[in-house]
């Protein structure tokens, strides 16, 4: 299965780099007559989690087959020929938004390798926070890497493990891994799905007749017609063989789970269920809580589409203000748009969003958005409202200030570029030129997603992007910071 490396720029990303990048999406099916077709359809439902590239690997009982390409799922898997090239009763797929390793074709997943035990394919959502250390150790022992993705570290760790079974080798490999992962693994024996011990990244299991399916979100099951069985538990490996037998093992003990709270805020589709709660209902509840914490004297509530819509509905209902689509989003600004030059960056917001002047002019507006990252997009949207004649523009944010970078598979700017890391609230308000600015509190966010509050001794979610409370070691970061500060080389075991 040759893979041709290439370089790829990102014209379809937010031109200002002012949104948190989606993670990745994974889907797998075993004991399904049309496994590749089901996987392609499931990936369509997960397209929002990664728009850079897509890939599917299938297995027919004798051979593994792979097809990977840059761009959207529809560009690579929408015709009969593409699906026919992926025969077999087992398939796994991946939609990619690169967080490590760059975006060349050689990094498009699922990654595949021929091991001594047979073929091995892996689709990974997350980020390995000690991949640099592990990779260096493997290379020093003779491993040859074909990609720059942190996911390939897992393959090499499995290949060099001395345990007898592939499942034991995978467990042996994952014991050395830090960070966040949801994995779908294919071997000649069947499929293995697993989550990191804290369950930072999501993964669910379902059924279509005799077939077992796995996905990053429940919405993929709705689209393919699967019945949700349950979440794959944190630290659990679910093994499914071709006889339909399902086995669960929990080799990492039992730790208090820390799923990513930003799934509720932004990443998951509103029609998914995450951590036992409707994402749409959670976002509405966030808006309700935000209205209670930061009420505003205004005429109309306007969401920043599309991610701000459910929270804006909740804010409007709680505050008694009318909800209006004061900003209209173009859904046709995508990866095919050619940037004519740096000057075009300044019109990027207007290409994507346009003020609905008839609803905005002369009004006191409350804008609701899911987050503020760099602040440049928020500034341009406030200016857009003023240019359309808004009398006042108040900004309300359906998450706490994003003041820390994510190292668990979310594409965030370095901390020095995060507005909340550089400025206090009043300075942030002045930067985006709003009449007022308020964020939901971390306690309010926890209440909105169904908790009594945040337990500071053992938080119920990973909220490091808001609090800086990282739930795992960050070995690679510690070493990089030590090097940049010209300190003696850090001992990875002590980091």
GROMACS .gro file of C-alpha atoms in nm:
model
  495
    1UNK     CA    1   0.000   0.000   0.000
    2UNK     CA    2   0.219   0.288  -0.123
    3UNK     CA    3   0.172   0.625   0.038
    4UNK     CA    4   0.292   0.936  -0.144
    5UNK     CA    5   0.397   1.216   0.089
    6UNK     CA    6   0.302   1.571  -0.001
    7UNK     CA    7   0.269   1.910   0.160
    8UNK     CA    8  -0.066   2.068   0.220
    9UNK     CA    9  -0.166   2.415   0.325
   10UNK     CA   10  -0.493   2.481   0.502
   11UNK     CA   11  -0.702   2.736   0.307
   12UNK     CA   12  -1.022   2.595   0.455
   13UNK     CA   13  -0.917   2.647   0.816
   14UNK     CA   14  -1.034   2.960   0.994
   15UNK     CA   15  -0.815   3.220   0.826
   16UNK     CA   16  -0.744   3.391   1.156
   17UNK     CA   17  -0.670   3.069   1.344
   18UNK     CA   18  -0.934   3.188   1.585
   19UNK     CA   19  -1.132   2.872   1.651
   20UNK     CA   20  -1.021   2.564   1.838
   21UNK     CA   21  -0.953   2.302   1.574
   22UNK     CA   22  -1.176   1.999   1.584
   23UNK     CA   23  -1.005   1.682   1.695
   24UNK     CA   24  -1.044   1.380   1.465
   25UNK     CA   25  -1.324   1.135   1.406
   26UNK     CA   26  -1.300   0.755   1.394
   27UNK     CA   27  -1.545   0.484   1.289
   28UNK     CA   28  -1.520   0.107   1.265
   29UNK     CA   29  -1.740  -0.186   1.166
   30UNK     CA   30  -1.686  -0.561   1.199
   31UNK     CA   31  -1.898  -0.854   1.077
   32UNK     CA   32  -2.080  -0.626   0.832
   33UNK     CA   33  -2.131  -0.734   0.471
   34UNK     CA   34  -2.076  -0.376   0.352
   35UNK     CA   35  -1.825  -0.266   0.615
   36UNK     CA   36  -1.649  -0.005   0.399
   37UNK     CA   37  -1.976   0.154   0.286
   38UNK     CA   38  -2.102   0.174   0.645
   39UNK     CA   39  -1.770   0.322   0.753
   40UNK     CA   40  -1.779   0.586   0.479
   41UNK     CA   41  -2.132   0.683   0.580
   42UNK     CA   42  -2.028   0.700   0.944
   43UNK     CA   43  -1.735   0.923   0.853
   44UNK     CA   44  -1.974   1.157   0.673
   45UNK     CA   45  -2.154   1.207   1.003
   46UNK     CA   46  -1.822   1.283   1.171
   47UNK     CA   47  -1.694   1.520   0.903
   48UNK     CA   48  -1.718   1.818   1.142
   49UNK     CA   49  -1.437   1.665   1.350
   50UNK     CA   50  -1.182   1.685   1.069
   51UNK     CA   51  -1.187   1.826   0.718
   52UNK     CA   52  -0.825   1.788   0.607
   53UNK     CA   53  -0.818   1.425   0.504
   54UNK     CA   54  -1.003   1.095   0.523
   55UNK     CA   55  -0.905   0.730   0.506
   56UNK     CA   56  -1.050   0.380   0.527
   57UNK     CA   57  -0.875   0.043   0.568
   58UNK     CA   58  -1.070  -0.281   0.516
   59UNK     CA   59  -1.001  -0.654   0.562
   60UNK     CA   60  -1.154  -0.944   0.371
   61UNK     CA   61  -1.014  -1.230   0.578
   62UNK     CA   62  -0.700  -1.255   0.366
   63UNK     CA   63  -0.577  -0.908   0.273
   64UNK     CA   64  -0.592  -0.552   0.403
   65UNK     CA   65  -0.691  -0.275   0.162
   66UNK     CA   66  -0.643   0.098   0.209
   67UNK     CA   67  -0.765   0.417   0.050
   68UNK     CA   68  -0.665   0.759   0.181
   69UNK     CA   69  -0.698   1.107   0.043
   70UNK     CA   70  -0.680   1.473   0.123
   71UNK     CA   71  -1.005   1.660   0.160
   72UNK     CA   72  -1.355   1.561   0.264
   73UNK     CA   73  -1.511   1.217   0.286
   74UNK     CA   74  -1.732   1.287  -0.017
   75UNK     CA   75  -1.427   1.367  -0.229
   76UNK     CA   76  -1.272   1.029  -0.156
   77UNK     CA   77  -1.551   0.779  -0.085
   78UNK     CA   78  -1.866   0.890  -0.265
   79UNK     CA   79  -1.850   0.658  -0.565
   80UNK     CA   80  -1.900   0.285  -0.607
   81UNK     CA   81  -1.547   0.231  -0.736
   82UNK     CA   82  -1.392   0.367  -0.416
   83UNK     CA   83  -1.603   0.138  -0.198
   84UNK     CA   84  -1.548  -0.163  -0.425
   85UNK     CA   85  -1.174  -0.117  -0.374
   86UNK     CA   86  -1.228  -0.179  -0.002
   87UNK     CA   87  -1.377  -0.531   0.022
   88UNK     CA   88  -1.437  -0.729   0.337
   89UNK     CA   89  -1.647  -0.762   0.650
   90UNK     CA   90  -1.429  -0.532   0.861
   91UNK     CA   91  -1.332  -0.170   0.806
   92UNK     CA   92  -1.214   0.130   1.002
   93UNK     CA   93  -1.200   0.493   0.899
   94UNK     CA   94  -1.068   0.830   1.011
   95UNK     CA   95  -1.132   1.196   0.939
   96UNK     CA   96  -0.832   1.411   1.020
   97UNK     CA   97  -0.761   1.751   1.162
   98UNK     CA   98  -0.388   1.750   1.222
   99UNK     CA   99  -0.268   1.839   1.570
  100UNK     CA  100   0.074   1.677   1.547
  101UNK     CA  101   0.288   1.555   1.262
  102UNK     CA  102   0.169   1.787   0.987
  103UNK     CA  103  -0.087   1.725   0.718
  104UNK     CA  104   0.089   1.529   0.443
  105UNK     CA  105  -0.072   1.224   0.291
  106UNK     CA  106   0.169   0.996   0.477
  107UNK     CA  107   0.000   1.103   0.803
  108UNK     CA  108  -0.354   1.027   0.687
  109UNK     CA  109  -0.508   0.748   0.893
  110UNK     CA  110  -0.581   0.470   0.953
  111UNK     CA  111  -0.211   0.387   0.960
  112UNK     CA  112  -0.122   0.036   0.850
  113UNK     CA  113   0.179  -0.192   0.903
  114UNK     CA  114   0.268  -0.556   0.843
  115UNK     CA  115   0.382  -0.696   1.177
  116UNK     CA  116   0.521  -1.041   1.253
  117UNK     CA  117   0.170  -1.138   1.368
  118UNK     CA  118   0.006  -1.005   1.051
  119UNK     CA  119  -0.155  -0.683   0.937
  120UNK     CA  120  -0.221  -0.407   1.190
  121UNK     CA  121  -0.422  -0.091   1.123
  122UNK     CA  122  -0.501   0.183   1.373
  123UNK     CA  123  -0.726   0.490   1.370
  124UNK     CA  124  -0.655   0.733   1.654
  125UNK     CA  125  -0.835   1.033   1.796
  126UNK     CA  126  -0.626   1.216   2.054
  127UNK     CA  127  -0.267   1.309   2.119
  128UNK     CA  128   0.024   1.125   2.282
  129UNK     CA  129   0.196   1.373   2.511
  130UNK     CA  130   0.520   1.172   2.540
  131UNK     CA  131   0.543   1.071   2.172
  132UNK     CA  132   0.869   1.262   2.120
  133UNK     CA  133   1.044   1.069   2.397
  134UNK     CA  134   0.902   0.734   2.287
  135UNK     CA  135   0.989   0.799   1.924
  136UNK     CA  136   1.346   0.893   2.011
  137UNK     CA  137   1.389   0.573   2.210
  138UNK     CA  138   1.242   0.359   1.931
  139UNK     CA  139   1.458   0.521   1.662
  140UNK     CA  140   1.769   0.466   1.873
  141UNK     CA  141   1.682   0.097   1.880
  142UNK     CA  142   1.639   0.074   1.504
  143UNK     CA  143   1.275   0.156   1.434
  144UNK     CA  144   1.216   0.329   1.100
  145UNK     CA  145   0.917   0.564   1.092
  146UNK     CA  146   0.715   0.623   0.777
  147UNK     CA  147   0.512   0.919   0.907
  148UNK     CA  148   0.550   1.211   1.143
  149UNK     CA  149   0.227   1.127   1.325
  150UNK     CA  150   0.238   1.046   1.696
  151UNK     CA  151   0.002   0.756   1.620
  152UNK     CA  152   0.280   0.559   1.452
  153UNK     CA  153   0.454   0.535   1.789
  154UNK     CA  154   0.178   0.294   1.897
  155UNK     CA  155   0.246   0.068   1.599
  156UNK     CA  156   0.616   0.049   1.676
  157UNK     CA  157   0.554  -0.018   2.044
  158UNK     CA  158   0.321  -0.304   1.951
  159UNK     CA  159   0.573  -0.440   1.699
  160UNK     CA  160   0.854  -0.447   1.954
  161UNK     CA  161   0.651  -0.590   2.243
  162UNK     CA  162   0.745  -0.944   2.346
  163UNK     CA  163   0.398  -1.050   2.464
  164UNK     CA  164   0.245  -1.346   2.280
  165UNK     CA  165  -0.095  -1.209   2.170
  166UNK     CA  166  -0.173  -0.895   1.975
  167UNK     CA  167  -0.412  -0.778   2.248
  168UNK     CA  168  -0.142  -0.816   2.513
  169UNK     CA  169   0.107  -0.636   2.289
  170UNK     CA  170  -0.135  -0.346   2.251
  171UNK     CA  171  -0.185  -0.325   2.626
  172UNK     CA  172   0.191  -0.340   2.674
  173UNK     CA  173   0.232  -0.052   2.428
  174UNK     CA  174  -0.041   0.161   2.584
  175UNK     CA  175   0.113   0.127   2.929
  176UNK     CA  176   0.402   0.338   2.798
  177UNK     CA  177   0.177   0.603   2.645
  178UNK     CA  178   0.079   0.933   2.808
  179UNK     CA  179  -0.204   1.156   2.699
  180UNK     CA  180  -0.537   1.096   2.531
  181UNK     CA  181  -0.651   0.834   2.285
  182UNK     CA  182  -0.954   0.665   2.144
  183UNK     CA  183  -0.839   0.385   1.915
  184UNK     CA  184  -0.993   0.149   1.665
  185UNK     CA  185  -0.748  -0.129   1.580
  186UNK     CA  186  -0.782  -0.393   1.308
  187UNK     CA  187  -0.593  -0.723   1.308
  188UNK     CA  188  -0.644  -1.057   1.132
  189UNK     CA  189  -0.817  -1.173   1.452
  190UNK     CA  190  -1.076  -0.895   1.462
  191UNK     CA  191  -1.127  -0.542   1.593
  192UNK     CA  192  -1.015  -0.379   1.917
  193UNK     CA  193  -1.160  -0.050   2.040
  194UNK     CA  194  -1.016   0.128   2.343
  195UNK     CA  195  -1.000   0.458   2.533
  196UNK     CA  196  -0.732   0.609   2.750
  197UNK     CA  197  -0.764   0.542   3.125
  198UNK     CA  198  -0.923   0.885   3.188
  199UNK     CA  199  -1.158   0.866   2.890
  200UNK     CA  200  -1.050   1.208   2.766
  201UNK     CA  201  -1.146   1.131   2.407
  202UNK     CA  202  -1.492   0.987   2.332
  203UNK     CA  203  -1.579   0.646   2.184
  204UNK     CA  204  -1.912   0.462   2.167
  205UNK     CA  205  -2.021   0.112   2.063
  206UNK     CA  206  -2.330   0.013   1.866
  207UNK     CA  207  -2.490  -0.267   1.667
  208UNK     CA  208  -2.642  -0.310   1.320
  209UNK     CA  209  -2.789  -0.658   1.309
  210UNK     CA  210  -2.493  -0.891   1.360
  211UNK     CA  211  -2.238  -0.616   1.300
  212UNK     CA  212  -2.065  -0.426   1.580
  213UNK     CA  213  -1.973  -0.064   1.514
  214UNK     CA  214  -1.764   0.195   1.698
  215UNK     CA  215  -1.762   0.572   1.655
  216UNK     CA  216  -1.644   0.896   1.809
  217UNK     CA  217  -2.002   1.018   1.842
  218UNK     CA  218  -2.351   0.871   1.862
  219UNK     CA  219  -2.469   1.078   1.564
  220UNK     CA  220  -2.275   0.841   1.338
  221UNK     CA  221  -2.496   0.557   1.460
  222UNK     CA  222  -2.809   0.758   1.378
  223UNK     CA  223  -2.684   0.806   1.023
  224UNK     CA  224  -2.589   0.441   0.959
  225UNK     CA  225  -2.896   0.302   1.139
  226UNK     CA  226  -2.712   0.147   1.433
  227UNK     CA  227  -2.842   0.097   1.784
  228UNK     CA  228  -2.630   0.249   2.059
  229UNK     CA  229  -2.510  -0.016   2.303
  230UNK     CA  230  -2.299   0.196   2.538
  231UNK     CA  231  -1.985   0.403   2.571
  232UNK     CA  232  -1.652   0.230   2.563
  233UNK     CA  233  -1.546   0.290   2.921
  234UNK     CA  234  -1.229   0.479   3.014
  235UNK     CA  235  -0.935   0.237   3.018
  236UNK     CA  236  -1.139  -0.041   2.855
  237UNK     CA  237  -1.045  -0.254   2.556
  238UNK     CA  238  -1.338  -0.409   2.369
  239UNK     CA  239  -1.231  -0.704   2.153
  240UNK     CA  240  -1.464  -0.834   1.880
  241UNK     CA  241  -1.375  -1.138   1.670
  242UNK     CA  242  -1.522  -1.270   1.345
  243UNK     CA  243  -1.741  -1.518   1.534
  244UNK     CA  244  -1.923  -1.222   1.687
  245UNK     CA  245  -1.779  -1.278   2.035
  246UNK     CA  246  -1.729  -0.959   2.237
  247UNK     CA  247  -1.479  -0.949   2.519
  248UNK     CA  248  -1.401  -0.660   2.753
  249UNK     CA  249  -1.075  -0.616   2.941
  250UNK     CA  250  -0.971  -0.336   3.177
  251UNK     CA  251  -0.595  -0.366   3.221
  252UNK     CA  252  -0.531  -0.016   3.355
  253UNK     CA  253  -0.729  -0.029   3.677
  254UNK     CA  254  -1.009   0.214   3.755
  255UNK     CA  255  -0.946   0.589   3.763
  256UNK     CA  256  -1.198   0.870   3.800
  257UNK     CA  257  -1.289   0.961   3.440
  258UNK     CA  258  -1.200   1.299   3.292
  259UNK     CA  259  -1.378   1.329   2.953
  260UNK     CA  260  -1.314   1.651   2.761
  261UNK     CA  261  -1.573   1.909   2.864
  262UNK     CA  262  -1.530   2.095   2.534
  263UNK     CA  263  -1.723   1.813   2.365
  264UNK     CA  264  -2.029   1.966   2.533
  265UNK     CA  265  -1.930   2.320   2.441
  266UNK     CA  266  -1.824   2.286   2.079
  267UNK     CA  267  -1.675   1.968   1.933
  268UNK     CA  268  -1.963   1.720   1.925
  269UNK     CA  269  -2.256   1.767   1.690
  270UNK     CA  270  -2.564   1.897   1.874
  271UNK     CA  271  -2.756   1.581   1.784
  272UNK     CA  272  -2.503   1.357   1.959
  273UNK     CA  273  -2.513   1.226   2.315
  274UNK     CA  274  -2.194   1.274   2.515
  275UNK     CA  275  -2.125   1.144   2.866
  276UNK     CA  276  -2.491   1.042   2.894
  277UNK     CA  277  -2.631   1.387   2.810
  278UNK     CA  278  -2.777   1.535   2.492
  279UNK     CA  279  -2.522   1.780   2.355
  280UNK     CA  280  -2.799   2.011   2.234
  281UNK     CA  281  -2.967   2.016   2.573
  282UNK     CA  282  -2.632   2.074   2.743
  283UNK     CA  283  -2.561   2.374   2.520
  284UNK     CA  284  -2.903   2.519   2.585
  285UNK     CA  285  -2.845   2.474   2.957
  286UNK     CA  286  -2.511   2.653   2.921
  287UNK     CA  287  -2.694   2.946   2.765
  288UNK     CA  288  -2.949   2.947   3.047
  289UNK     CA  289  -2.673   2.947   3.307
  290UNK     CA  290  -2.488   3.222   3.121
  291UNK     CA  291  -2.801   3.440   3.124
  292UNK     CA  292  -2.830   3.391   3.500
  293UNK     CA  293  -2.467   3.476   3.563
  294UNK     CA  294  -2.431   3.762   3.316
  295UNK     CA  295  -2.771   3.919   3.235
  296UNK     CA  296  -2.782   4.202   2.984
  297UNK     CA  297  -3.018   4.488   2.910
  298UNK     CA  298  -3.067   4.448   2.537
  299UNK     CA  299  -3.323   4.416   2.259
  300UNK     CA  300  -3.226   4.091   2.089
  301UNK     CA  301  -3.008   3.781   2.130
  302UNK     CA  302  -2.798   3.692   1.825
  303UNK     CA  303  -2.591   3.372   1.795
  304UNK     CA  304  -2.258   3.355   1.616
  305UNK     CA  305  -2.350   3.068   1.384
  306UNK     CA  306  -2.345   2.779   1.394
  307UNK     CA  307  -2.185   2.677   1.721
  308UNK     CA  308  -2.341   2.957   1.925
  309UNK     CA  309  -2.702   2.877   1.831
  310UNK     CA  310  -2.814   2.635   2.108
  311UNK     CA  311  -2.656   2.847   2.383
  312UNK     CA  312  -2.819   3.158   2.236
  313UNK     CA  313  -3.158   2.986   2.243
  314UNK     CA  314  -3.109   2.905   2.612
  315UNK     CA  315  -2.989   3.260   2.687
  316UNK     CA  316  -3.292   3.410   2.510
  317UNK     CA  317  -3.539   3.182   2.685
  318UNK     CA  318  -3.395   3.254   3.029
  319UNK     CA  319  -3.362   3.630   2.975
  320UNK     CA  320  -3.697   3.677   2.802
  321UNK     CA  321  -3.532   3.843   2.504
  322UNK     CA  322  -3.619   3.758   2.143
  323UNK     CA  323  -3.383   3.524   1.958
  324UNK     CA  324  -3.298   3.636   1.605
  325UNK     CA  325  -3.057   3.530   1.333
  326UNK     CA  326  -2.879   3.861   1.316
  327UNK     CA  327  -2.580   3.695   1.147
  328UNK     CA  328  -2.622   3.477   0.840
  329UNK     CA  329  -2.351   3.219   0.774
  330UNK     CA  330  -2.240   3.111   0.429
  331UNK     CA  331  -2.206   2.734   0.419
  332UNK     CA  332  -2.008   2.746   0.095
  333UNK     CA  333  -1.684   2.894   0.224
  334UNK     CA  334  -1.471   2.582   0.234
  335UNK     CA  335  -1.150   2.420   0.134
  336UNK     CA  336  -1.172   2.514  -0.238
  337UNK     CA  337  -1.152   2.887  -0.171
  338UNK     CA  338  -0.825   3.026  -0.305
  339UNK     CA  339  -0.661   3.292  -0.089
  340UNK     CA  340  -0.540   3.568  -0.328
  341UNK     CA  341  -0.297   3.705  -0.073
  342UNK     CA  342  -0.246   3.820   0.283
  343UNK     CA  343  -0.480   4.113   0.233
  344UNK     CA  344  -0.769   3.873   0.180
  345UNK     CA  345  -0.740   3.752   0.538
  346UNK     CA  346  -0.908   4.072   0.651
  347UNK     CA  347  -1.226   3.982   0.460
  348UNK     CA  348  -1.235   3.622   0.584
  349UNK     CA  349  -1.505   3.685   0.845
  350UNK     CA  350  -1.731   3.860   0.595
  351UNK     CA  351  -1.695   3.570   0.354
  352UNK     CA  352  -1.824   3.339   0.624
  353UNK     CA  353  -2.060   3.565   0.820
  354UNK     CA  354  -2.276   3.857   0.713
  355UNK     CA  355  -2.486   4.088   0.929
  356UNK     CA  356  -2.863   4.072   0.883
  357UNK     CA  357  -2.900   4.452   0.881
  358UNK     CA  358  -3.279   4.454   0.896
  359UNK     CA  359  -3.267   4.281   1.238
  360UNK     CA  360  -2.957   4.455   1.373
  361UNK     CA  361  -2.993   4.822   1.287
  362UNK     CA  362  -3.074   5.043   1.585
  363UNK     CA  363  -3.082   4.747   1.826
  364UNK     CA  364  -2.893   4.660   2.141
  365UNK     CA  365  -2.742   4.322   2.053
  366UNK     CA  366  -2.626   4.034   2.274
  367UNK     CA  367  -2.387   3.816   2.075
  368UNK     CA  368  -2.348   3.456   2.195
  369UNK     CA  369  -2.044   3.254   2.087
  370UNK     CA  370  -1.897   2.925   2.213
  371UNK     CA  371  -1.548   3.058   2.288
  372UNK     CA  372  -1.290   3.330   2.232
  373UNK     CA  373  -0.946   3.206   2.129
  374UNK     CA  374  -0.724   3.475   1.978
  375UNK     CA  375  -1.004   3.731   1.974
  376UNK     CA  376  -0.955   3.846   1.616
  377UNK     CA  377  -1.277   3.692   1.487
  378UNK     CA  378  -1.475   3.826   1.784
  379UNK     CA  379  -1.342   4.175   1.709
  380UNK     CA  380  -1.446   4.155   1.344
  381UNK     CA  381  -1.794   4.028   1.432
  382UNK     CA  382  -1.847   4.311   1.680
  383UNK     CA  383  -1.732   4.559   1.415
  384UNK     CA  384  -1.968   4.394   1.165
  385UNK     CA  385  -2.259   4.450   1.401
  386UNK     CA  386  -2.168   4.813   1.449
  387UNK     CA  387  -2.127   4.864   1.073
  388UNK     CA  388  -2.479   4.721   1.031
  389UNK     CA  389  -2.612   4.989   1.268
  390UNK     CA  390  -2.626   4.810   1.604
  391UNK     CA  391  -2.663   5.066   1.882
  392UNK     CA  392  -2.486   4.849   2.144
  393UNK     CA  393  -2.299   4.520   2.111
  394UNK     CA  394  -2.264   4.298   2.418
  395UNK     CA  395  -2.063   3.975   2.401
  396UNK     CA  396  -2.143   3.663   2.604
  397UNK     CA  397  -1.934   3.346   2.583
  398UNK     CA  398  -2.068   2.995   2.647
  399UNK     CA  399  -1.741   2.873   2.799
  400UNK     CA  400  -1.491   3.008   3.053
  401UNK     CA  401  -1.190   3.199   2.918
  402UNK     CA  402  -0.962   2.972   2.713
  403UNK     CA  403  -0.631   3.055   2.881
  404UNK     CA  404  -0.431   2.734   2.831
  405UNK     CA  405  -0.330   2.519   2.535
  406UNK     CA  406  -0.463   2.166   2.485
  407UNK     CA  407  -0.216   1.878   2.454
  408UNK     CA  408  -0.476   1.602   2.414
  409UNK     CA  409  -0.568   1.619   2.047
  410UNK     CA  410  -0.724   1.964   2.003
  411UNK     CA  411  -0.555   2.214   1.774
  412UNK     CA  412  -0.503   2.521   1.992
  413UNK     CA  413  -0.260   2.810   1.946
  414UNK     CA  414   0.038   2.835   2.175
  415UNK     CA  415  -0.053   2.996   2.504
  416UNK     CA  416   0.108   3.330   2.427
  417UNK     CA  417  -0.147   3.377   2.147
  418UNK     CA  418  -0.457   3.302   2.356
  419UNK     CA  419  -0.635   3.627   2.439
  420UNK     CA  420  -0.735   3.513   2.788
  421UNK     CA  421  -0.375   3.423   2.868
  422UNK     CA  422  -0.259   3.773   2.782
  423UNK     CA  423  -0.538   3.994   2.914
  424UNK     CA  424  -0.780   4.042   3.201
  425UNK     CA  425  -1.152   4.070   3.130
  426UNK     CA  426  -1.169   4.447   3.082
  427UNK     CA  427  -0.871   4.446   2.847
  428UNK     CA  428  -1.033   4.164   2.648
  429UNK     CA  429  -1.354   4.366   2.623
  430UNK     CA  430  -1.163   4.667   2.495
  431UNK     CA  431  -0.972   4.449   2.245
  432UNK     CA  432  -1.289   4.313   2.083
  433UNK     CA  433  -1.457   4.659   2.114
  434UNK     CA  434  -1.773   4.526   2.281
  435UNK     CA  435  -1.987   4.733   2.518
  436UNK     CA  436  -1.965   4.449   2.769
  437UNK     CA  437  -1.808   4.103   2.785
  438UNK     CA  438  -1.879   3.806   3.011
  439UNK     CA  439  -1.795   3.435   3.017
  440UNK     CA  440  -1.978   3.154   3.192
  441UNK     CA  441  -1.797   3.053   3.511
  442UNK     CA  442  -1.630   2.715   3.540
  443UNK     CA  443  -1.874   2.624   3.818
  444UNK     CA  444  -2.166   2.733   3.602
  445UNK     CA  445  -2.041   2.524   3.312
  446UNK     CA  446  -2.024   2.215   3.532
  447UNK     CA  447  -2.377   2.275   3.658
  448UNK     CA  448  -2.504   2.321   3.303
  449UNK     CA  449  -2.367   1.984   3.193
  450UNK     CA  450  -2.534   1.804   3.481
  451UNK     CA  451  -2.291   1.821   3.773
  452UNK     CA  452  -2.350   1.988   4.110
  453UNK     CA  453  -2.025   2.177   4.056
  454UNK     CA  454  -1.660   2.124   3.984
  455UNK     CA  455  -1.474   1.906   4.233
  456UNK     CA  456  -1.134   2.079   4.257
  457UNK     CA  457  -0.976   1.774   4.420
  458UNK     CA  458  -1.089   1.546   4.137
  459UNK     CA  459  -1.256   1.733   3.847
  460UNK     CA  460  -1.520   1.533   3.665
  461UNK     CA  461  -1.402   1.652   3.322
  462UNK     CA  462  -1.079   1.750   3.155
  463UNK     CA  463  -1.103   2.129   3.163
  464UNK     CA  464  -0.733   2.210   3.128
  465UNK     CA  465  -0.792   2.464   2.850
  466UNK     CA  466  -0.981   2.673   3.107
  467UNK     CA  467  -0.806   2.591   3.434
  468UNK     CA  468  -0.457   2.470   3.343
  469UNK     CA  469  -0.528   2.157   3.548
  470UNK     CA  470  -0.383   1.892   3.315
  471UNK     CA  471  -0.489   1.540   3.416
  472UNK     CA  472  -0.178   1.361   3.285
  473UNK     CA  473   0.194   1.417   3.263
  474UNK     CA  474   0.317   1.627   2.971
  475UNK     CA  475   0.664   1.484   2.924
  476UNK     CA  476   0.736   1.623   2.577
  477UNK     CA  477   0.625   1.971   2.683
  478UNK     CA  478   0.840   1.960   2.996
  479UNK     CA  479   1.145   1.866   2.792
  480UNK     CA  480   1.076   2.130   2.528
  481UNK     CA  481   1.035   2.398   2.794
  482UNK     CA  482   1.356   2.288   2.965
  483UNK     CA  483   1.544   2.308   2.637
  484UNK     CA  484   1.401   2.648   2.548
  485UNK     CA  485   1.503   2.778   2.890
  486UNK     CA  486   1.851   2.634   2.834
  487UNK     CA  487   1.815   2.414   3.137
  488UNK     CA  488   1.986   2.076   3.173
  489UNK     CA  489   1.811   1.802   2.978
  490UNK     CA  490   1.506   1.687   3.171
  491UNK     CA  491   1.473   1.328   3.281
  492UNK     CA  492   1.154   1.202   3.106
  493UNK     CA  493   1.081   0.971   3.397
  494UNK     CA  494   1.082   1.264   3.635
  495UNK     CA  495   0.873   1.493   3.417
   0.00000   0.00000   0.00000
